[in-house]
Amino acid sequence: MSGVKRTTEGEETSTKKQDLGYEKGYAAIKPEFIIATEPVSAVYNDDEAETGDRNKDDRDNNNSKGKKKKQRGQNKKRELRQVRETVRLCSTLLDPDNIRECKHGENCSNTHDVEEYLAAKGEDLEGVCPVYQAIGYCPAGLKCRWLGSHYDQETKKLVKDLAKIEQAAIDNHEVNKISVDARGLLQRKKYNHEKAESMIKWLDSQVNNDDNKEHLEKVKENQASYVEAPLKKAEKKKLNFKGAKIVSPLTTVGNLPYRRLMKTLGADVTYGEMALSLPLIQGYNSEWALPKAHSSEYPGFGVQIAGSKHWATTKVAELIANETSSVSELNLNCGCPIDLLYRQGQGSALMEQPSRLARILKGMNYCSGDIPVTVKMRTGTKDGKNIAIPLIKRLLNEGDIASITLHGRSRQQRYTKEADWNYIAEAAKVVKEFNENQEEDKEATDKQKVQFVGNGDVFTWEDWYKATETEGIDSVMVARGALIKPWIFEEVEAKQYLDKSASERLEIYKKYADFAIQHWGPDEYGVGLARRFMCEFISFTHRYIPVGILERLPPKMNERPPKWKGRNELETLLGSTDYKDWIKITEMFLGKAGDNFNFTPKHKSNSYN
C-alpha cells in the first residue's frame, strides 16, 4: 500500500488505514479495487457450516416427519421447500421402453397422457443432460429437463449408451444405500439387532445407579455370557491420516455433490453429514440419505453419527456394519454445539459425561464389525474450562477408538475467537505418548496406532503445514476453509497461493452443478434442489477474496472486506453478497430459475436489494 492519496489540487495527504477498511478484522484490499470506504456489515454465523440447521430437504428426506428444527441465523423462517410441477407424469411412463402398470389405475393423481405432459413441461434446457453424459442413461426419462439430448423424436424412445452404463456401474455410482427390505423392517420395528441386543444387556449391567438397581438384579447372574470379544483395533480396517487431506463433516453444504467435488480437488478423506441415531434406527429416508456416498469417496469415507444413549448408538453401529458396503470409519460426534442436541445429551454434551461416552464407544466398537470407531470433540463445553485432555486419556485407556479429532474451541466459544492450537498440540503429545508406550509394551496385542487430527481455522496452505508439522498431529480437518476456498488442497499440494481466475472458479461451479444434477436428478424438482444447494454453497464461496487484489498475505478467514470490485465483471459477480446474484450464477448451468423457485439466504445481510 502506498499510504498516500492525491487530492484534486495534486498535493499528497496521508491515508488513514481505517478509511480503506484496513484496521484489524478487515481484509487489506488494494485501493483500486475498493468501491466503498465503509466495510460491509456482513455477519457470518459459521455455526451453520459444521452444525447448522438440519432442514436437509433433499429428494430422500422430503417426506421426513417430526417437528421443524429451530434454525440459527437471522432469516429463521426461510422457506426451503421447492414447488413441484403443475402437471406431473406418472412414474410408470418415464421410460417408453419400460412402461409398467400403474397400481393406482384410474385413481392415479398424475397424468398418463405423455403428450399432455410434454406440452406442459416447457422447453428443454440447453446442452447435454449431466446424468446421461455421466452414466449413458437418464433414469428421469421423459421428465428430464435436458430430454432433447437423449430422446429420439422419430422413435419416441430414450437413447442409451450401453458401454457407458456398464462402466458407470463400476466406477461412477452411489453407495451405502440401505435396501428397501431392511428399511421396512426398521420402520416396523422388526429388524434383528442380534449382536447389538446382547451388547446392550452387558452395557446396561455396567450402569450402577439407583435407577438401574432392579435391572442389575435381573442380569447379575448371567452378565458374563452376553458378549463375545469384539474385533481388536488391529483387526479392523486400517486408518492412516498422516498427511491426509481431510474435509470435515459439514451440515447442509457438506452434501454428496460437494464431497464429490472436493475429491476431484485433492481431498483424501470425506465425511457424511451428521446423522442422528434414533431416526436411523426408525428407518427414516431423511437420515439414511446421509450415509450415502459416491463411489469415488471410498476408501476414505466416514459416517458421522450423534446420539446420547448407548442402546441407540450400538444398534446404529450394527446397522452401518450390516447395511453399508463402503464405510472406512464410524465417527461419533462429541463436538456439536447447537442447543437442541446439547439439551438432549448429544454432541458436545457427551464430554461432560465420560462414563456414558465410554459405554457408547464400547458398544459401537463391538458392533461395528471391521469398521473402526473414531471420535470428534471440542476442547470443552465452557470457555476457559478445557476438559478434552483428561477425557482423551480415559478414552485411550478404554481402547475403543482408532482416531481422535480435536476442534480447538469450546462449545460456548463457538466461532467468536480463534482456535486454540496450543491446546491441540498438548493433546497431540498425550496421544503420541500413548502410542509410544503401546509400542514398547511387549504384552500388548492391539498395537494399531491411534490417529490424532487437529481442527480449526485452517484457511491457507501455511496454516495446514504449520499444524501438520506439530509433533503428534497426523493431519488437519478442514471445514470453513474448504467451503470458502474449495481448491485449498491444491494450494497445500503446490505450497503456494493460487490466484484462481474467475473462469477457473466458474468451472468449479460447473462441476458442482453437474454432480448435483446427477445426485438429485435432472427433472424439475431435482433441478430446483440442485439450485437451492448450489446457492447454499455460494453463500460460502462468495466470501473468497482473490489473492491478486489483496495488499498482503496470508488472508484471514474471519476478516471482513470493504465493498470491492473484481478485476473483471465475472469476478465481481462471484464475490457478490446479494443472494439474487447467486441465483444468476446457478442459471449459467441450471437454466433460468422459474417463478416458483424459492431461496432465502440464512442471513439478512445477504438479502439487500
XYZ file of C-alpha atoms in Angstrom:
609
model
C 0.000 0.000 0.000
C 1.402 3.422 -0.950
C -0.051 5.047 2.148
C -0.808 8.256 0.242
C -3.518 9.637 -1.999
C -3.641 12.713 -4.223
C -6.154 15.460 -3.768
C -7.706 17.338 -6.666
C -5.027 20.001 -6.191
C -2.296 17.378 -6.563
C -0.973 17.522 -3.026
C -0.181 14.344 -1.116
C -2.008 13.588 2.079
C -1.764 10.649 4.432
C -4.387 7.991 4.084
C -5.875 6.644 7.235
C -5.930 2.888 7.281
C -9.464 2.788 8.573
C -10.647 4.853 5.582
C -9.875 1.841 3.407
C -11.084 -0.663 5.956
C -7.586 -1.930 6.779
C -7.843 -1.901 10.554
C -7.794 -5.177 12.427
C -10.581 -7.502 11.333
C -10.842 -6.155 7.781
C -9.260 -7.546 4.648
C -6.446 -5.446 3.178
C -7.684 -4.978 -0.390
C -5.712 -2.873 -2.862
C -7.196 0.646 -3.053
C -8.033 0.443 -6.755
C -10.477 -2.412 -6.086
C -12.342 -0.728 -3.216
C -15.614 0.902 -4.206
C -16.820 1.957 -0.749
C -14.860 3.221 2.228
C -17.211 1.623 4.722
C -16.829 -2.122 5.316
C -19.781 -4.354 4.539
C -21.766 -5.057 7.696
C -21.921 -8.779 6.948
C -22.420 -11.096 9.900
C -21.409 -14.699 9.336
C -22.938 -17.320 11.587
C -20.382 -20.023 10.917
C -22.063 -22.485 13.272
C -24.192 -23.172 10.197
C -21.190 -24.717 8.452
C -20.378 -27.596 10.769
C -23.575 -27.966 12.734
C -26.178 -25.800 11.016
C -29.869 -26.298 10.545
C -30.963 -29.863 9.989
C -33.639 -28.936 7.441
C -31.998 -31.177 4.846
C -34.902 -31.253 2.421
C -33.294 -33.152 -0.439
C -35.131 -35.750 -2.503
C -34.509 -38.520 0.029
C -35.776 -36.663 3.089
C -38.549 -34.550 1.633
C -41.122 -36.675 3.435
C -39.411 -36.640 6.819
C -41.689 -36.347 9.811
C -41.395 -34.665 13.171
C -41.191 -31.133 14.444
C -39.333 -28.480 12.484
C -35.923 -27.736 13.907
C -35.182 -24.258 15.166
C -32.841 -22.595 12.696
C -29.970 -20.328 13.555
C -29.154 -17.261 11.537
C -31.227 -14.177 11.006
C -33.714 -15.489 8.445
C -35.148 -18.054 10.838
C -38.363 -18.676 8.921
C -36.867 -19.075 5.466
C -38.843 -21.299 3.107
C -36.731 -24.077 1.594
C -39.292 -26.363 0.005
C -39.355 -26.406 -3.774
C -42.616 -26.248 -5.723
C -43.297 -29.306 -7.874
C -44.616 -29.408 -11.446
C -48.241 -28.448 -12.025
C -48.705 -31.362 -14.458
C -46.908 -34.471 -13.248
C -46.268 -37.598 -15.277
C -46.892 -40.981 -13.660
C -43.571 -42.679 -12.910
C -44.706 -45.820 -14.750
C -44.305 -43.920 -18.040
C -40.853 -42.416 -17.579
C -39.161 -44.852 -19.977
C -41.135 -45.723 -23.159
C -39.135 -48.973 -23.342
C -40.151 -49.985 -19.855
C -43.766 -48.961 -19.278
C -45.200 -50.505 -16.132
C -48.727 -50.973 -14.892
C -49.860 -48.227 -12.541
C -51.095 -49.720 -9.275
C -53.403 -46.731 -8.716
C -55.225 -47.154 -12.024
C -57.868 -44.526 -12.675
C -57.278 -43.084 -9.196
C -53.704 -42.052 -10.040
C -53.187 -38.369 -9.250
C -50.598 -37.978 -12.023
C -51.268 -37.783 -15.748
C -50.926 -40.796 -18.066
C -51.083 -38.637 -21.169
C -47.472 -38.300 -22.335
C -48.235 -35.675 -24.978
C -50.131 -33.548 -22.466
C -47.208 -33.752 -20.050
C -44.577 -32.877 -22.664
C -46.626 -29.885 -23.820
C -46.936 -28.567 -20.255
C -43.316 -29.306 -19.409
C -41.900 -26.398 -21.396
C -38.736 -26.057 -23.438
C -35.700 -28.221 -22.706
C -32.606 -26.686 -21.169
C -29.633 -26.177 -23.470
C -26.761 -28.634 -23.530
C -26.433 -32.301 -22.664
C -28.078 -33.931 -19.666
C -25.370 -34.285 -16.955
C -26.787 -37.661 -15.900
C -26.846 -39.094 -19.421
C -23.363 -37.715 -20.042
C -22.057 -39.402 -16.890
C -23.705 -42.835 -16.966
C -25.099 -43.229 -20.502
C -28.735 -43.315 -19.406
C -31.101 -40.895 -17.704
C -33.390 -42.533 -15.097
C -35.573 -39.402 -15.076
C -36.625 -40.350 -18.597
C -39.307 -38.110 -20.073
C -39.201 -35.827 -17.021
C -35.591 -34.779 -17.728
C -35.142 -31.038 -18.304
C -32.472 -31.896 -20.918
C -34.690 -34.506 -22.592
C -33.769 -33.437 -26.136
C -30.165 -34.575 -25.606
C -31.165 -38.236 -25.147
C -34.587 -38.627 -26.774
C -35.221 -39.786 -30.341
C -38.153 -37.794 -31.677
C -38.801 -40.252 -34.512
C -38.904 -43.453 -32.475
C -40.158 -41.755 -29.288
C -37.515 -43.691 -27.365
C -34.785 -42.765 -24.907
C -31.212 -43.004 -26.169
C -28.944 -45.312 -24.116
C -25.168 -45.793 -24.240
C -24.757 -49.391 -23.109
C -20.964 -49.247 -22.826
C -21.097 -46.184 -20.572
C -23.870 -47.734 -18.494
C -21.684 -50.778 -17.862
C -18.659 -48.662 -16.936
C -20.683 -46.434 -14.594
C -21.760 -49.484 -12.625
C -18.087 -49.991 -11.806
C -16.736 -46.527 -11.027
C -19.483 -43.892 -11.148
C -22.332 -44.703 -8.824
C -23.612 -44.051 -5.318
C -23.013 -46.485 -2.461
C -24.272 -47.201 1.061
C -27.942 -47.235 0.072
C -29.963 -49.207 2.578
C -32.168 -51.846 0.992
C -35.932 -51.377 0.825
C -36.423 -54.579 2.815
C -34.078 -53.527 5.619
C -35.644 -50.093 5.854
C -39.096 -51.677 6.012
C -38.008 -53.921 8.890
C -36.673 -50.889 10.762
C -39.892 -48.958 10.243
C -41.959 -51.913 11.521
C -39.516 -52.492 14.412
C -38.818 -55.982 13.110
C -35.086 -55.634 12.370
C -32.932 -58.249 14.078
C -30.350 -56.374 16.175
C -28.951 -59.658 17.462
C -25.394 -58.525 18.146
C -26.419 -55.128 19.482
C -29.054 -56.546 21.830
C -26.532 -58.805 23.541
C -24.054 -55.948 23.925
C -26.740 -53.583 25.224
C -27.590 -56.022 28.015
C -23.943 -56.117 29.044
C -23.627 -52.318 28.874
C -26.820 -51.946 30.907
C -25.244 -54.067 33.597
C -22.405 -51.553 33.877
C -24.718 -48.662 34.784
C -24.508 -48.825 38.567
C -27.035 -46.333 39.902
C -30.278 -46.322 41.856
C -32.419 -46.094 38.731
C -30.861 -49.259 37.401
C -30.925 -51.418 40.537
C -33.911 -53.538 39.504
C -32.382 -54.256 36.115
C -28.992 -55.030 37.694
C -30.540 -57.792 39.784
C -32.026 -59.406 36.662
C -28.789 -59.500 34.703
C -26.296 -60.087 37.510
C -26.299 -63.889 37.293
C -25.563 -64.227 33.588
C -23.963 -60.902 32.576
C -20.707 -62.648 31.645
C -22.439 -64.641 28.898
C -23.806 -61.668 26.973
C -20.943 -60.792 24.672
C -18.013 -62.272 22.831
C -14.717 -60.468 22.448
C -15.003 -57.739 19.805
C -12.606 -57.358 16.928
C -9.443 -55.656 18.127
C -8.345 -52.397 16.572
C -5.551 -54.244 14.789
C -8.171 -56.471 13.117
C -10.295 -53.589 11.846
C -9.814 -51.508 8.710
C -6.619 -49.500 8.881
C -6.691 -45.724 9.165
C -3.702 -43.686 8.084
C -4.287 -39.958 8.394
C -0.613 -38.961 8.249
C -0.583 -36.006 5.873
C -4.088 -36.816 4.615
C -6.209 -34.001 3.222
C -9.420 -34.194 5.248
C -12.746 -32.402 4.781
C -14.728 -32.022 7.996
C -18.314 -33.275 8.372
C -20.456 -30.319 7.271
C -24.201 -29.908 7.595
C -26.298 -28.762 4.606
C -23.347 -27.745 2.424
C -21.348 -30.933 3.020
C -23.686 -32.989 0.850
C -22.681 -35.720 -1.587
C -22.151 -33.424 -4.638
C -19.900 -31.119 -2.579
C -17.847 -34.016 -1.210
C -17.518 -35.487 -4.678
C -16.293 -32.101 -5.903
C -13.725 -31.980 -3.096
C -12.407 -35.404 -4.117
C -11.674 -34.003 -7.587
C -9.858 -31.078 -5.929
C -7.478 -33.230 -3.899
C -9.325 -34.365 -0.763
C -8.337 -37.792 0.612
C -10.969 -38.176 3.347
C -14.593 -37.029 3.455
C -17.452 -37.461 5.931
C -21.194 -37.658 5.516
C -23.397 -35.093 7.215
C -24.087 -35.808 10.885
C -26.885 -38.366 11.190
C -28.992 -38.851 14.319
C -29.101 -42.328 15.821
C -32.802 -42.636 16.577
C -34.098 -41.716 13.087
C -31.601 -44.187 11.596
C -32.992 -46.948 13.812
C -36.528 -45.938 12.823
C -35.662 -46.254 9.135
C -36.351 -42.676 8.046
C -35.348 -41.914 4.468
C -34.178 -38.487 5.640
C -31.465 -39.914 7.858
C -30.454 -42.836 5.643
C -29.734 -40.315 2.873
C -26.755 -39.111 4.934
C -24.514 -42.232 4.946
C -24.772 -42.340 1.143
C -21.557 -41.602 -0.719
C -20.220 -41.567 -4.244
C -18.012 -44.476 -5.235
C -15.092 -42.044 -5.644
C -15.189 -41.265 -1.901
C -14.271 -44.795 -0.818
C -11.861 -45.727 0.662
C -11.664 -42.633 2.811
C -15.347 -42.071 3.597
C -16.581 -41.768 7.169
C -20.125 -41.851 8.534
C -20.706 -39.464 11.426
C -23.484 -40.084 13.928
C -24.820 -38.328 17.016
C -26.510 -39.988 19.962
C -26.804 -39.882 23.739
C -27.901 -43.445 24.562
C -25.635 -46.477 24.283
C -28.515 -48.694 23.153
C -29.169 -46.419 20.171
C -25.580 -45.889 19.035
C -24.829 -49.597 19.466
C -27.716 -50.516 17.164
C -26.615 -47.914 14.635
C -23.095 -49.335 14.596
C -24.526 -52.772 13.786
C -26.740 -51.269 11.078
C -23.838 -49.462 9.414
C -21.772 -52.654 9.511
C -24.614 -54.761 8.056
C -26.304 -52.422 5.578
C -23.472 -50.386 4.032
C -20.614 -51.501 1.832
C -18.235 -48.551 1.599
C -17.523 -47.048 5.016
C -13.959 -46.513 6.245
C -14.822 -45.303 9.748
C -17.746 -44.636 12.057
C -17.325 -41.269 13.761
C -19.128 -40.243 16.942
C -19.918 -36.534 17.172
C -18.899 -35.166 20.570
C -18.497 -31.587 19.424
C -21.808 -30.354 18.016
C -22.626 -27.142 19.933
C -26.240 -26.491 18.906
C -28.622 -26.115 21.824
C -31.181 -28.689 20.725
C -28.686 -31.566 20.648
C -26.881 -30.361 23.760
C -30.096 -30.394 25.799
C -30.716 -33.948 24.610
C -27.286 -35.030 25.855
C -25.852 -35.395 22.352
C -22.879 -33.782 20.647
C -20.642 -31.771 22.970
C -22.815 -32.712 25.977
C -21.179 -36.168 25.930
C -17.891 -34.566 27.004
C -19.493 -33.803 30.364
C -20.476 -37.463 30.855
C -17.290 -39.521 30.354
C -18.755 -42.777 31.703
C -21.695 -42.592 29.304
C -19.346 -41.709 26.450
C -17.114 -44.678 27.255
C -20.117 -47.052 27.206
C -21.298 -45.636 23.894
C -17.887 -46.117 22.263
C -17.530 -49.616 23.682
C -20.895 -50.645 22.252
C -20.139 -49.083 18.886
C -16.721 -50.720 18.696
C -18.183 -54.127 19.471
C -20.948 -53.935 16.870
C -19.198 -52.097 14.027
C -17.533 -55.196 12.634
C -14.301 -54.306 10.854
C -15.207 -50.584 10.705
C -13.040 -48.631 13.176
C -14.734 -46.190 15.561
C -13.453 -42.622 15.833
C -14.487 -39.550 17.799
C -14.583 -35.792 17.135
C -14.711 -33.411 20.094
C -14.097 -29.820 21.221
C -11.789 -28.504 23.934
C -14.740 -28.479 26.320
C -18.218 -27.092 26.793
C -17.408 -23.887 28.701
C -14.985 -21.198 27.652
C -11.812 -21.240 29.733
C -12.510 -24.718 31.153
C -10.833 -27.215 28.856
C -11.652 -30.836 29.622
C -10.600 -32.604 26.421
C -7.163 -33.849 27.535
C -8.291 -35.818 30.637
C -11.158 -37.194 28.582
C -8.766 -38.237 25.808
C -6.577 -40.042 28.342
C -9.550 -42.028 29.577
C -10.729 -42.945 26.084
C -7.242 -44.054 25.086
C -7.070 -46.390 28.073
C -10.527 -47.795 27.275
C -9.110 -48.884 23.910
C -12.236 -48.459 21.786
C -11.208 -45.660 19.430
C -8.948 -45.595 16.379
C -8.745 -41.823 15.940
C -9.424 -38.568 17.796
C -10.170 -35.229 16.171
C -9.978 -32.152 18.383
C -11.575 -28.833 17.399
C -9.710 -26.092 19.229
C -12.789 -24.313 20.567
C -15.257 -24.863 23.386
C -18.984 -25.224 22.840
C -19.620 -21.866 24.486
C -16.979 -20.135 22.394
C -18.462 -21.179 19.020
C -16.544 -19.147 16.402
C -16.076 -15.905 18.346
C -12.328 -16.456 18.893
C -9.530 -18.193 17.060
C -8.991 -21.907 17.622
C -6.560 -22.807 20.425
C -3.804 -24.685 18.615
C -1.576 -24.683 21.712
C -4.125 -26.846 23.495
C -4.466 -29.043 20.415
C -0.673 -29.530 20.483
C -0.813 -30.533 24.166
C -3.477 -33.123 23.377
C -1.397 -34.405 20.457
C 1.508 -35.090 22.838
C -0.779 -37.158 25.076
C -1.808 -39.344 22.137
C 1.793 -39.609 20.924
C 2.996 -40.774 24.351
C 0.193 -43.330 24.492
C 1.185 -44.730 21.095
C 4.837 -44.907 22.102
C 4.015 -46.723 25.352
C 1.825 -49.145 23.447
C 4.675 -49.922 21.068
C 7.029 -50.626 23.976
C 4.556 -52.912 25.715
C 5.629 -56.389 24.586
C 2.481 -57.972 26.009
C 0.101 -55.669 24.138
C -1.734 -57.438 21.321
C -3.591 -54.461 19.891
C -0.893 -52.130 18.666
C -2.604 -50.173 15.934
C -1.671 -46.519 16.329
C -4.381 -44.108 17.474
C -4.528 -41.270 14.939
C -4.769 -37.642 16.054
C -6.260 -34.848 13.910
C -6.497 -31.130 14.660
C -9.340 -28.865 13.547
C -9.987 -25.121 13.493
C -9.272 -22.017 11.368
C -7.210 -23.695 8.645
C -7.639 -21.426 5.628
C -4.254 -21.447 3.882
C -1.552 -23.920 2.919
C 0.667 -22.246 5.532
C -1.934 -22.965 8.244
C -2.072 -26.582 7.103
C 1.687 -27.179 7.225
C 2.119 -25.298 10.494
C -0.391 -27.684 12.061
C 0.757 -30.930 10.453
C 4.396 -30.238 11.328
C 3.450 -30.034 15.011
C 4.618 -33.055 16.973
C 1.907 -35.694 17.354
C -0.583 -34.192 14.879
C -1.143 -36.593 11.996
C -3.272 -34.242 9.930
C -5.782 -31.426 9.891
C -9.519 -31.484 9.299
C -10.608 -28.503 7.191
C -14.152 -27.109 7.435
C -14.914 -23.490 6.531
C -11.622 -23.177 4.667
C -12.769 -25.830 2.210
C -16.167 -24.162 1.828
C -14.881 -20.664 1.129
C -11.926 -21.894 -0.955
C -12.643 -25.403 -2.324
C -9.220 -25.619 -4.008
C -7.411 -25.316 -0.654
C -5.848 -28.769 -1.041
C -4.441 -27.798 -4.433
C -2.667 -24.958 -2.633
C -1.452 -27.401 0.019
C -0.014 -29.622 -2.690
C 1.603 -26.685 -4.523
C 2.753 -24.965 -1.305
C 1.683 -21.613 -2.705
C -1.356 -19.379 -3.065
C -3.264 -19.934 -6.277
C -4.797 -16.867 -7.851
C -7.714 -18.672 -9.452
C -9.230 -16.705 -12.299
C -12.973 -16.095 -12.398
C -13.306 -18.524 -15.321
C -11.451 -21.238 -13.387
C -13.742 -20.733 -10.425
C -16.723 -20.880 -12.762
C -15.525 -24.306 -13.926
C -15.654 -25.471 -10.314
C -19.276 -24.335 -10.124
C -19.979 -26.158 -13.393
C -18.599 -29.374 -11.944
C -20.633 -28.921 -8.761
C -23.804 -28.311 -10.799
C -23.233 -31.497 -12.815
C -22.649 -33.554 -9.667
C -25.738 -32.020 -8.055
C -27.955 -32.949 -11.018
C -26.509 -36.455 -11.075
C -27.398 -36.811 -7.386
C -30.782 -35.090 -7.106
C -31.976 -35.779 -10.639
C -32.445 -33.791 -13.883
C -36.207 -33.359 -13.574
C -37.875 -30.104 -12.479
C -37.757 -30.988 -8.797
C -34.160 -32.193 -8.909
C -33.034 -29.046 -10.708
C -34.742 -26.966 -8.000
C -32.886 -28.851 -5.272
C -29.599 -28.593 -7.131
C -30.121 -24.840 -7.489
C -31.004 -24.429 -3.818
C -27.943 -26.318 -2.564
C -25.722 -24.558 -5.082
C -26.908 -21.252 -3.587
C -26.032 -22.603 -0.127
C -22.566 -23.463 -1.494
C -22.132 -19.981 -2.992
C -23.149 -18.476 0.361
C -19.656 -19.529 1.476
C -17.598 -19.332 -1.734
C -18.641 -15.704 -2.383
C -16.615 -14.800 0.702
C -13.366 -15.638 -1.076
C -11.260 -12.569 -1.911
C -8.890 -13.211 -4.861
C -5.282 -13.095 -3.663
C -4.437 -10.935 -6.679
C -6.345 -7.974 -5.228
C -5.050 -8.306 -1.666
C -2.352 -5.986 -0.341
C -0.867 -8.589 1.974
C -0.784 -12.331 2.621
C -1.796 -14.556 4.257
C -5.534 -13.893 4.118
C -7.566 -14.441 7.264
C -10.813 -16.381 7.263
C -12.723 -14.027 9.534
C -11.548 -10.752 8.006
C -14.444 -8.793 6.542
C -13.863 -6.830 3.351
C -14.965 -3.348 2.431
C -17.190 -3.335 -0.630
C -14.937 -4.295 -3.533
C -14.933 -4.973 -7.248
C -13.056 -7.675 -9.105
C -10.619 -7.481 -11.995
C -13.495 -8.165 -14.373
C -17.282 -8.303 -14.241
C -17.381 -12.059 -13.648
C -15.026 -11.836 -10.669
C -17.204 -9.065 -9.232
C -20.288 -11.243 -9.697
C -18.654 -14.224 -7.969
C -17.917 -12.036 -4.941
C -21.395 -10.566 -4.651
C -23.057 -10.753 -1.242
C -26.533 -10.487 -2.796
C -28.293 -13.844 -2.979
C -30.052 -12.774 -6.174
C -26.630 -12.757 -7.848
C -26.057 -16.270 -6.518
C -29.198 -17.364 -8.344
C -27.834 -15.726 -11.507
C -24.703 -17.857 -11.208
C -26.773 -21.043 -10.958
C -28.683 -20.022 -14.095
C -25.465 -20.355 -16.105
C -25.635 -24.131 -15.558
C -29.184 -24.970 -14.494
C -31.219 -22.722 -16.760
C -33.353 -19.791 -15.735
C -34.915 -20.085 -12.310
C -38.687 -20.216 -12.573
C -41.089 -18.007 -10.666
C -41.784 -20.924 -8.347
C -38.157 -21.289 -7.211
C -37.706 -20.365 -3.551
C -34.413 -19.495 -1.879
C -33.819 -17.325 1.139
C -30.278 -16.947 2.498
C -29.597 -17.745 6.125
C -28.643 -14.182 6.933
C -30.486 -10.947 6.228
C -27.175 -9.290 5.331
C -27.393 -11.242 2.053
C -30.928 -10.088 1.319
C -30.448 -6.463 0.363
C -31.966 -5.001 -2.790
